[in-house]
Short mmCIF file of C-alpha atoms in Angstrom, two decimals:
data_model
loop_
_atom_site.label_atom_id
_atom_site.label_comp_id
_atom_site.label_asym_id
_atom_site.label_seq_id
_atom_site.Cartn_x
_atom_site.Cartn_y
_atom_site.Cartn_z
CA MET A 277 76.67 263.15 25.29
CA GLN A 278 79.04 262.41 28.00
CA GLU A 279 80.42 258.68 27.80
CA THR A 280 79.61 256.66 30.75
CA PRO A 281 80.09 252.95 31.53
CA ARG A 282 76.43 252.48 30.59
CA THR A 283 76.66 254.30 27.24
CA LEU A 284 79.75 252.23 26.69
CA LEU A 285 78.09 249.05 26.87
CA TYR A 286 75.03 250.14 25.05
CA SER A 287 77.09 251.14 22.25
CA TYR A 288 79.00 248.06 22.11
CA VAL A 289 76.06 245.87 22.27
CA ILE A 290 74.20 247.97 19.60
CA ALA A 291 77.41 247.60 17.25
CA ASN A 292 77.68 243.89 18.12
CA GLY A 293 73.95 243.25 16.92
CA MET A 294 74.91 245.58 13.58
CA ALA A 295 77.97 243.38 12.89
CA ARG A 296 75.92 240.09 13.26
CA GLY A 297 73.25 241.45 11.09
CA ARG A 298 75.79 242.45 8.20
CA ILE A 299 77.68 239.16 8.44
CA MET A 300 74.49 236.98 8.45
CA THR A 301 72.89 238.95 5.49
CA GLU A 302 75.45 240.40 3.18
CA ASP A 303 78.18 238.67 0.98
CA LEU A 304 81.14 240.42 2.73
CA PRO A 305 84.75 239.63 1.43
CA PRO A 306 86.63 237.57 4.01
CA ALA A 307 89.02 240.68 4.81
CA GLN A 308 86.19 242.88 5.66
CA VAL A 309 84.53 240.11 7.98
CA PHE A 310 88.09 239.82 9.48
CA ASN A 311 88.05 243.49 9.97
CA ILE A 312 84.84 243.59 11.79
CA ILE A 313 85.93 240.54 14.08
CA THR A 314 89.25 242.17 14.95
CA THR A 315 87.61 245.49 15.82
CA ASP A 316 84.84 243.89 17.92
CA ARG A 317 87.77 242.07 19.90
CA ASN A 318 89.71 245.31 20.41
CA ALA A 319 86.64 246.94 21.70
CA LEU A 320 85.92 244.20 24.15
CA LEU A 321 89.42 243.85 25.32
CA ALA A 322 89.36 247.71 26.01
CA ILE A 323 85.71 247.51 27.84
CA LEU A 324 87.25 244.74 29.82
CA ALA A 325 90.53 246.72 30.96
CA PHE A 326 88.08 249.54 31.89
CA ARG A 327 86.26 247.08 33.96
CA ASP A 328 89.41 245.73 35.65
CA LYS A 329 90.79 249.21 36.50
CA PRO A 330 88.14 252.14 35.76
CA THR A 331 89.66 255.18 35.09
CA ARG A 332 88.68 258.11 32.68
CA ARG A 333 91.64 257.38 30.27
CA ARG A 334 90.51 253.65 30.09
CA LEU A 335 86.95 254.92 29.41
CA ARG A 336 87.94 257.22 26.66
CA LYS A 337 89.95 254.46 25.11
CA ALA A 338 87.30 252.11 25.30
CA GLY A 339 84.88 254.54 23.84
CA GLN A 340 87.35 254.88 20.92
CA LYS A 341 87.50 251.34 20.25
CA VAL A 342 83.81 251.05 20.12
CA GLU A 343 83.57 253.90 17.72
CA ASP A 344 86.19 252.10 15.85
CA PHE A 345 84.10 248.91 15.82
CA ILE A 346 81.13 250.97 14.59
CA GLY A 347 83.14 252.49 11.72
CA ALA A 348 84.29 248.80 10.48
CA VAL A 349 80.53 247.61 10.90
CA GLU A 350 79.43 250.46 8.45
CA GLN A 351 82.20 250.41 6.06
CA PRO A 352 80.58 250.12 2.77
CA THR A 353 80.54 246.53 1.26
CA GLN A 354 83.67 245.73 -0.86
CA PRO A 355 82.58 243.61 -3.78
CA LEU A 356 83.79 240.28 -4.10
CA SER A 357 85.91 238.88 -6.73
CA PRO A 358 84.02 236.65 -9.11
CA ALA A 359 86.03 233.60 -7.93
CA LEU A 360 84.78 234.42 -4.28
CA SER A 361 81.06 235.33 -5.05
CA GLY A 362 78.38 233.16 -3.92
CA ALA A 363 77.85 230.77 -0.92
CA ILE A 364 81.14 230.66 0.09
CA LEU A 365 80.68 230.02 3.70
CA LEU A 366 77.58 227.61 3.41
CA PRO A 367 77.94 223.82 3.79
CA PRO A 368 77.62 221.99 0.50
CA PRO A 369 73.82 220.79 -0.36
CA PRO A 370 72.75 217.38 1.38
CA THR A 371 73.23 214.34 -0.65
CA SER A 372 70.75 211.61 -0.95
CA GLY A 373 70.84 209.14 2.00
CA PHE A 374 72.71 211.87 4.00
CA MET A 375 70.48 212.22 7.07
CA ARG A 376 68.76 208.90 7.55
#
């Protein structure tokens, strides 16, 4: 399929939802989360560059950045080391009298 501005945005939105789902449901190591966030940001910046100065070259570059983002989202989960496994990003459980 030929890439268009609409397919570019659609692909980015879908990839963004996939990333959110993985981060919310899987116990990903911090490096993998960072990679997803970084490739997301790079894709968004490339899309904004295309929006500001729309050229075929920028459209292709933005499409490649979105593909990179999808690749980062679909990367198999790397196992956490035992020291990092568990609810590392969750707040501590409430203590008695905490929310009065």
